[in-house]
JSON list of C-alpha atoms in Angstrom, two decimals:
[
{"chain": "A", "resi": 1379, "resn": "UNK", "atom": "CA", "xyz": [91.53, 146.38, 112.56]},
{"chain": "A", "resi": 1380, "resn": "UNK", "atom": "CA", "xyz": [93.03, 148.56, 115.39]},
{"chain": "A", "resi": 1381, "resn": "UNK", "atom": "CA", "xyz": [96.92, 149.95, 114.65]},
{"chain": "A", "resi": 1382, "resn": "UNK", "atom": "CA", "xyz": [99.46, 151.97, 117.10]},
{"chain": "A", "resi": 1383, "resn": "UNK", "atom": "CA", "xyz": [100.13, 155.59, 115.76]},
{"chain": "A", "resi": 1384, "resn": "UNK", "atom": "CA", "xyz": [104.17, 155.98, 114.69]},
{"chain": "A", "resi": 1385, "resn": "UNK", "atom": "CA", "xyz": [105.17, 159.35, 114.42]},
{"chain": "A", "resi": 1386, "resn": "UNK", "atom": "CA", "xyz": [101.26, 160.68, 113.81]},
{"chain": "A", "resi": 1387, "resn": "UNK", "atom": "CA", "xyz": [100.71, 157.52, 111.19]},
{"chain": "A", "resi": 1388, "resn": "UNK", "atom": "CA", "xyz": [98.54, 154.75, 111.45]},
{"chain": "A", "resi": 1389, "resn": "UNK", "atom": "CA", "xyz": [99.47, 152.17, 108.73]},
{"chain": "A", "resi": 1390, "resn": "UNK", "atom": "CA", "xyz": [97.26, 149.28, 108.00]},
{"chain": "A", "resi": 1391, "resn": "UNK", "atom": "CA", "xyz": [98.84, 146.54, 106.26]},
{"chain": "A", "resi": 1392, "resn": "UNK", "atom": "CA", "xyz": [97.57, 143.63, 104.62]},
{"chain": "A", "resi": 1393, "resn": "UNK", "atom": "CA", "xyz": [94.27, 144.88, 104.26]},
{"chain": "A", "resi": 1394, "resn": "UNK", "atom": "CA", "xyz": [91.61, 143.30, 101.45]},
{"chain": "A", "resi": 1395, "resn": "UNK", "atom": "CA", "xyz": [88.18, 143.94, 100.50]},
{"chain": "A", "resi": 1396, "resn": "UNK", "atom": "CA", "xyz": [86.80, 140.10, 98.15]},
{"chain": "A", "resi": 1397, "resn": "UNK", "atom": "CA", "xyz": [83.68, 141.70, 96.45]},
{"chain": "A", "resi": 1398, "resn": "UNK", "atom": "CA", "xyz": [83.48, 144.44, 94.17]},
{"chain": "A", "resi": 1399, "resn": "UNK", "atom": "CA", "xyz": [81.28, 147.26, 95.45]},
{"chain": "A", "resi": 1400, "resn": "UNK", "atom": "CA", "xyz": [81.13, 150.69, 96.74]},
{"chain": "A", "resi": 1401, "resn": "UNK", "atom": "CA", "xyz": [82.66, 151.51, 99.66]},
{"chain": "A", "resi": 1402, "resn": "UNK", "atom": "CA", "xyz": [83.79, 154.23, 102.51]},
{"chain": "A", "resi": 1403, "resn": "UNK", "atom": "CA", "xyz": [86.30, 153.81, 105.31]},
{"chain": "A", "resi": 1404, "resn": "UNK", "atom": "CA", "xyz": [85.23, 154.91, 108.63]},
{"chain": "A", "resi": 1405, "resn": "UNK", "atom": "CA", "xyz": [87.72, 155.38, 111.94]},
{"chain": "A", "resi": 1406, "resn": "UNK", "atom": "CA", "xyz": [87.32, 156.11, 115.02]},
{"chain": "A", "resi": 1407, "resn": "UNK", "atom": "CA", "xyz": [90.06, 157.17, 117.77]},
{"chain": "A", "resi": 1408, "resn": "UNK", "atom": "CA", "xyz": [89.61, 157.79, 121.24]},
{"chain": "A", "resi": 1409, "resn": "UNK", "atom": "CA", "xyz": [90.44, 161.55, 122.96]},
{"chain": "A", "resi": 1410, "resn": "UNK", "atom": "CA", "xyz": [89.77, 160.57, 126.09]},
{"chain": "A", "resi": 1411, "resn": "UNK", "atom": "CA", "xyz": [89.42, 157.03, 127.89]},
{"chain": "A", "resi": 1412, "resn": "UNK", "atom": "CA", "xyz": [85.48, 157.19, 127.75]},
{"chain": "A", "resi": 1413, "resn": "UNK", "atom": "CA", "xyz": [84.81, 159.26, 124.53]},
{"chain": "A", "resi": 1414, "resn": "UNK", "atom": "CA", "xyz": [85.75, 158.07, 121.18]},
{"chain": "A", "resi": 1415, "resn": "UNK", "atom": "CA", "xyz": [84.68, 160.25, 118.16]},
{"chain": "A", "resi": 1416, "resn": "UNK", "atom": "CA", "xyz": [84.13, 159.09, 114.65]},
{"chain": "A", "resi": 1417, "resn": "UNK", "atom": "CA", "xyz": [85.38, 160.19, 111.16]},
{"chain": "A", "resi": 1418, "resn": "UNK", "atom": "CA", "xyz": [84.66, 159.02, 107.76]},
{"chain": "A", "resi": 1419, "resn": "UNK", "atom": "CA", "xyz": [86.87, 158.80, 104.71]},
{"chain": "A", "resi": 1420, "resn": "UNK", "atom": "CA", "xyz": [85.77, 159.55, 101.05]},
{"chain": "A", "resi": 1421, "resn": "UNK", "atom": "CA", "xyz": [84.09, 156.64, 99.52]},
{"chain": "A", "resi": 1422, "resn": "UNK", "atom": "CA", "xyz": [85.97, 154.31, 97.11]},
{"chain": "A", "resi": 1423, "resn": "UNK", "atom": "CA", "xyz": [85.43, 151.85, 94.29]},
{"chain": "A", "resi": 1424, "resn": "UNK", "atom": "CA", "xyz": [86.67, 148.19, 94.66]},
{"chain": "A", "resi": 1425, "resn": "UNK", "atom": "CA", "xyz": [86.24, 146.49, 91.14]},
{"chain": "A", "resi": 1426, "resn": "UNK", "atom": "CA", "xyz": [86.02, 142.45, 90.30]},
{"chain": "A", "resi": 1427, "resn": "UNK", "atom": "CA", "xyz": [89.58, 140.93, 89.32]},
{"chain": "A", "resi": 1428, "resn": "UNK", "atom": "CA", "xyz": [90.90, 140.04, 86.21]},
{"chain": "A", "resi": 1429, "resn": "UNK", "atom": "CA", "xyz": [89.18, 136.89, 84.14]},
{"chain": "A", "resi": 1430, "resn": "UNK", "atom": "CA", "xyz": [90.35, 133.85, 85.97]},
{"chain": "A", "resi": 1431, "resn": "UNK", "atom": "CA", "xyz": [87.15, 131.14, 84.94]},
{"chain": "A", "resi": 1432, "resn": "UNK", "atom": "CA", "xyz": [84.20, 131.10, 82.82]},
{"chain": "A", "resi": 1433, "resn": "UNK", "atom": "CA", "xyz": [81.44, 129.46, 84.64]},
{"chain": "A", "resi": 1434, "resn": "UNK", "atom": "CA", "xyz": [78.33, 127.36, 83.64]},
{"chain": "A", "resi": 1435, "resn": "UNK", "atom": "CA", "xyz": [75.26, 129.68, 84.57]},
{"chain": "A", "resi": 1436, "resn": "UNK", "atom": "CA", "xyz": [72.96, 127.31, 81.98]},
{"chain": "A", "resi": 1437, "resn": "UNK", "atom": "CA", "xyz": [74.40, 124.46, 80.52]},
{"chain": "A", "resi": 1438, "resn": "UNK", "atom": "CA", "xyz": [72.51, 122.99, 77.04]},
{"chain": "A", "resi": 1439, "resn": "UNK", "atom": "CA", "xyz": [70.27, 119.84, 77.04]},
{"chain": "A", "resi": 1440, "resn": "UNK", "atom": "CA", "xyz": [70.25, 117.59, 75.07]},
{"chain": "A", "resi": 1441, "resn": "UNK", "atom": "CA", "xyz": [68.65, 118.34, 71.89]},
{"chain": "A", "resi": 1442, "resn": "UNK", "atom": "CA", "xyz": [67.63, 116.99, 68.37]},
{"chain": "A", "resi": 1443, "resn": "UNK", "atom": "CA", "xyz": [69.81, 118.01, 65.40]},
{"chain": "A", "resi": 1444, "resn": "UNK", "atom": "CA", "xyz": [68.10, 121.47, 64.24]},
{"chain": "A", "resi": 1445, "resn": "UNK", "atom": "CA", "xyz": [66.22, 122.68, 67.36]},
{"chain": "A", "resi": 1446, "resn": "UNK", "atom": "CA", "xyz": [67.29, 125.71, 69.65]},
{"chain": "A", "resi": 1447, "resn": "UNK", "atom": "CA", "xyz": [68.38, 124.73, 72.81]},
{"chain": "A", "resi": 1448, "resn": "UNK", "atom": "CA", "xyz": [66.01, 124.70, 75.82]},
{"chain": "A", "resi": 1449, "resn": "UNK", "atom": "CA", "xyz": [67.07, 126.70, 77.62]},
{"chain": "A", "resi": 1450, "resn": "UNK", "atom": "CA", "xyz": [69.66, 128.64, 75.98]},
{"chain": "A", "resi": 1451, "resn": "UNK", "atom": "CA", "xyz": [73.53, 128.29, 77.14]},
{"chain": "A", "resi": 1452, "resn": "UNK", "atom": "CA", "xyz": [74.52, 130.83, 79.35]},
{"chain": "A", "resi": 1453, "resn": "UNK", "atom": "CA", "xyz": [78.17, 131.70, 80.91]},
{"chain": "A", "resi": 1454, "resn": "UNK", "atom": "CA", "xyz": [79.29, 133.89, 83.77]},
{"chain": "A", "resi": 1455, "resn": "UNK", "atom": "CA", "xyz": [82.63, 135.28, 83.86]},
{"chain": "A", "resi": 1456, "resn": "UNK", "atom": "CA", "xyz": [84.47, 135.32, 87.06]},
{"chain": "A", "resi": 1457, "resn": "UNK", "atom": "CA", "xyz": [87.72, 136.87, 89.25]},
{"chain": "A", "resi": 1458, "resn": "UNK", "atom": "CA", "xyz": [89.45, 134.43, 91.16]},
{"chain": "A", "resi": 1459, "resn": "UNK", "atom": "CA", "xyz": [87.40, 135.18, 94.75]},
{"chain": "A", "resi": 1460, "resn": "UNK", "atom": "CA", "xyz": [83.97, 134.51, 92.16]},
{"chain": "A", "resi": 1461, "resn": "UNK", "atom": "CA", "xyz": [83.08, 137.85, 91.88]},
{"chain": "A", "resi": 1462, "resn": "UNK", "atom": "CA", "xyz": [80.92, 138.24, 88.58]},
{"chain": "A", "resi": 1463, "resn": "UNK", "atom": "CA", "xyz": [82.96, 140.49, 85.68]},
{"chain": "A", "resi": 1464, "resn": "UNK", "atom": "CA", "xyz": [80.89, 143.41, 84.57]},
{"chain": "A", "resi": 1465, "resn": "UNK", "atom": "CA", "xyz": [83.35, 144.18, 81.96]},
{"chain": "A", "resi": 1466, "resn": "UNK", "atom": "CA", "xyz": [82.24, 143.51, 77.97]},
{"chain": "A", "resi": 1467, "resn": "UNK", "atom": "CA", "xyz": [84.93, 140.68, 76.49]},
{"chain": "A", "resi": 1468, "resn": "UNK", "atom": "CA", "xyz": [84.36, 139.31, 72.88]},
{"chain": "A", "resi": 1469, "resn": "UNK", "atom": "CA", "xyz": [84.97, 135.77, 72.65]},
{"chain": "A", "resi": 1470, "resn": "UNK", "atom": "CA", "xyz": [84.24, 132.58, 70.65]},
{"chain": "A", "resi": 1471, "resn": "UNK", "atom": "CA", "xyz": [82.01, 129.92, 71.27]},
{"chain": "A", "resi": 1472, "resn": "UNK", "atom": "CA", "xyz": [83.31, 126.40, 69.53]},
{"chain": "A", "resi": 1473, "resn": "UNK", "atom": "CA", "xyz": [81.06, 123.34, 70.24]},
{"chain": "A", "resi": 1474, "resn": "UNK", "atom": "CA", "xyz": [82.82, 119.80, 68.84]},
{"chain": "A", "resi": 1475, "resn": "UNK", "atom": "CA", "xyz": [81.45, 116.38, 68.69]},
{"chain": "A", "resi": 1476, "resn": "UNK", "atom": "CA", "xyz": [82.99, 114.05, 71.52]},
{"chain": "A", "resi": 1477, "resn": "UNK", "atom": "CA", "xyz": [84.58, 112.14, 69.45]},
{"chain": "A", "resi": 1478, "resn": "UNK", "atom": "CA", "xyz": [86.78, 114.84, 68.24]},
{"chain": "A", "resi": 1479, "resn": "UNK", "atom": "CA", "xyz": [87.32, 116.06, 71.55]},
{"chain": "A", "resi": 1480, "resn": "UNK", "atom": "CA", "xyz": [88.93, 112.91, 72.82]},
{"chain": "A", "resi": 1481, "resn": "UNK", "atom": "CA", "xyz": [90.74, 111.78, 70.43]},
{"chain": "A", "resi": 1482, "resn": "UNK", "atom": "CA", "xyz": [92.82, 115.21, 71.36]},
{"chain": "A", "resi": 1483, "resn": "UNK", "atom": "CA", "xyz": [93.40, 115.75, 68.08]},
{"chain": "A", "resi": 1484, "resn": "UNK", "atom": "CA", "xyz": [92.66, 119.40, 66.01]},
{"chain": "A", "resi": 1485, "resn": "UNK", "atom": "CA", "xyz": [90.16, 119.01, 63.24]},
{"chain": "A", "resi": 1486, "resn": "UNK", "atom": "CA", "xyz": [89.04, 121.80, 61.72]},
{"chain": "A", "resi": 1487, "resn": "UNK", "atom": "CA", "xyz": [85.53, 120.67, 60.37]},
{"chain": "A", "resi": 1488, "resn": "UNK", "atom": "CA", "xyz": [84.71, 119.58, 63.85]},
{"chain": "A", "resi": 1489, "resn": "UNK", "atom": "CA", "xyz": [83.02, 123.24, 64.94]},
{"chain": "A", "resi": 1490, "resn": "UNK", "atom": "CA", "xyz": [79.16, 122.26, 65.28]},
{"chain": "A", "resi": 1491, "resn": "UNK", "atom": "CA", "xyz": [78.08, 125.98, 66.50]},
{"chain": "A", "resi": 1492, "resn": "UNK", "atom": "CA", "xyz": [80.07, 129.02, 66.22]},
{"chain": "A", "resi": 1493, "resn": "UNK", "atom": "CA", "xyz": [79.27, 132.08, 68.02]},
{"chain": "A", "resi": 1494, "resn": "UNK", "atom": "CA", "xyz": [80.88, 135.46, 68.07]},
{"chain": "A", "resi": 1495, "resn": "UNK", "atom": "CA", "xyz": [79.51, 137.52, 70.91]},
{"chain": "A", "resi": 1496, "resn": "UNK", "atom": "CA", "xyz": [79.98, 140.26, 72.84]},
{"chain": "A", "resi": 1497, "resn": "UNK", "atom": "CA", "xyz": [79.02, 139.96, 76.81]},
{"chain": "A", "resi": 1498, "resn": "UNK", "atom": "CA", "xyz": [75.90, 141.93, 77.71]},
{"chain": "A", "resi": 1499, "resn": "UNK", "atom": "CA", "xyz": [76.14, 143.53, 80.91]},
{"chain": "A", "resi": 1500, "resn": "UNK", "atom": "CA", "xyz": [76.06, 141.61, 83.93]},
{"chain": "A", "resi": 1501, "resn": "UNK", "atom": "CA", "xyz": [78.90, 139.32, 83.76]},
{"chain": "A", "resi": 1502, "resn": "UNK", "atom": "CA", "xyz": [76.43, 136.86, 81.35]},
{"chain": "A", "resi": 1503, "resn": "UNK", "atom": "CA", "xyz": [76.49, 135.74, 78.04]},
{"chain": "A", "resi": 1504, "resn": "UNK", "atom": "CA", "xyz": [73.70, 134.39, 76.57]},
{"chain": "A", "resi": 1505, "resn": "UNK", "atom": "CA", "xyz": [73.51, 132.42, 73.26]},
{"chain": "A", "resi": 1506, "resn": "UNK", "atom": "CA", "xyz": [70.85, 132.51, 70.85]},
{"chain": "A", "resi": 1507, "resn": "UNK", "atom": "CA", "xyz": [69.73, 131.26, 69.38]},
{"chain": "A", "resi": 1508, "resn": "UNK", "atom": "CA", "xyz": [71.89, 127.90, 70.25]},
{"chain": "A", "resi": 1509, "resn": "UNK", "atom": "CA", "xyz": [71.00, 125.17, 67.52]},
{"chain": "A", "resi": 1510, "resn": "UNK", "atom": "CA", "xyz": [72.30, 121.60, 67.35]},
{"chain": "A", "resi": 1511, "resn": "UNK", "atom": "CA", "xyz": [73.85, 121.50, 63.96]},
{"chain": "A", "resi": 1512, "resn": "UNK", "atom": "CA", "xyz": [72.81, 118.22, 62.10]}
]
């Protein structure tokens, strides 16, 4: 981006960075018509956005009642631009039979798997081991 000095101040407005990363700022001005000279800022942090989806990295198989599941479910936690979450969340993991599920009603004795976990680094959680419940 390119700005006109006001009063000795350059202000950049509107400005966004849409992945988390490390990074510096560098500017360069011109002192004369053919010589421009360069200058770089202190480097800065830009970290991933708050929760906004939880994403199917592995999604279970079908399975018979009793086995693990091949592979193993796995989730990703994302910001809003899909920048993987690096930040540990504890959450719970409710499976329920279909029928349950659509008949939109709350039933209690419908969990089939419960897991409490806390994410592993990485933005993944991993879940294991995943049975089918009979």
């Amino acid at each position: 981006r390119t700005a006109m000095t006001v009063n000795g101040q350059a202000q950049f407005t509107s400005l966004a960075i849409g992945r988390p990363g490390g990074f510096y700022i560098r500017f360069f001005f011109a002192l004369y018509e053919a010589v421009a000279q360069g200058e770089t800022g202190l480097g800065f942090t830009v970290n991933s956005g708050p929760l906004a989806r939880i994403v199917f990295v592995r999604q279970p198989r079908n399975a018979a009642s009793g086995a693990a599941f091949n592979p193993e479910l796995s989730l990703q936690f994302v910001d809003q631009l899909d920048n993987v979450i690096n930040t540990d969340y504890f959450f719970i993991l409710q499976v329920e039979p279909s029928k349950f599920f659509f008949q939109g009603s709350l039933v209690e004795d419908a969990t089939l798997l419960s897991c409490s976990s806390c994410l592993k680094g990485g933005g993944k959680a991993q879940f294991s081991p995943g049975r089918a419940a009979t």
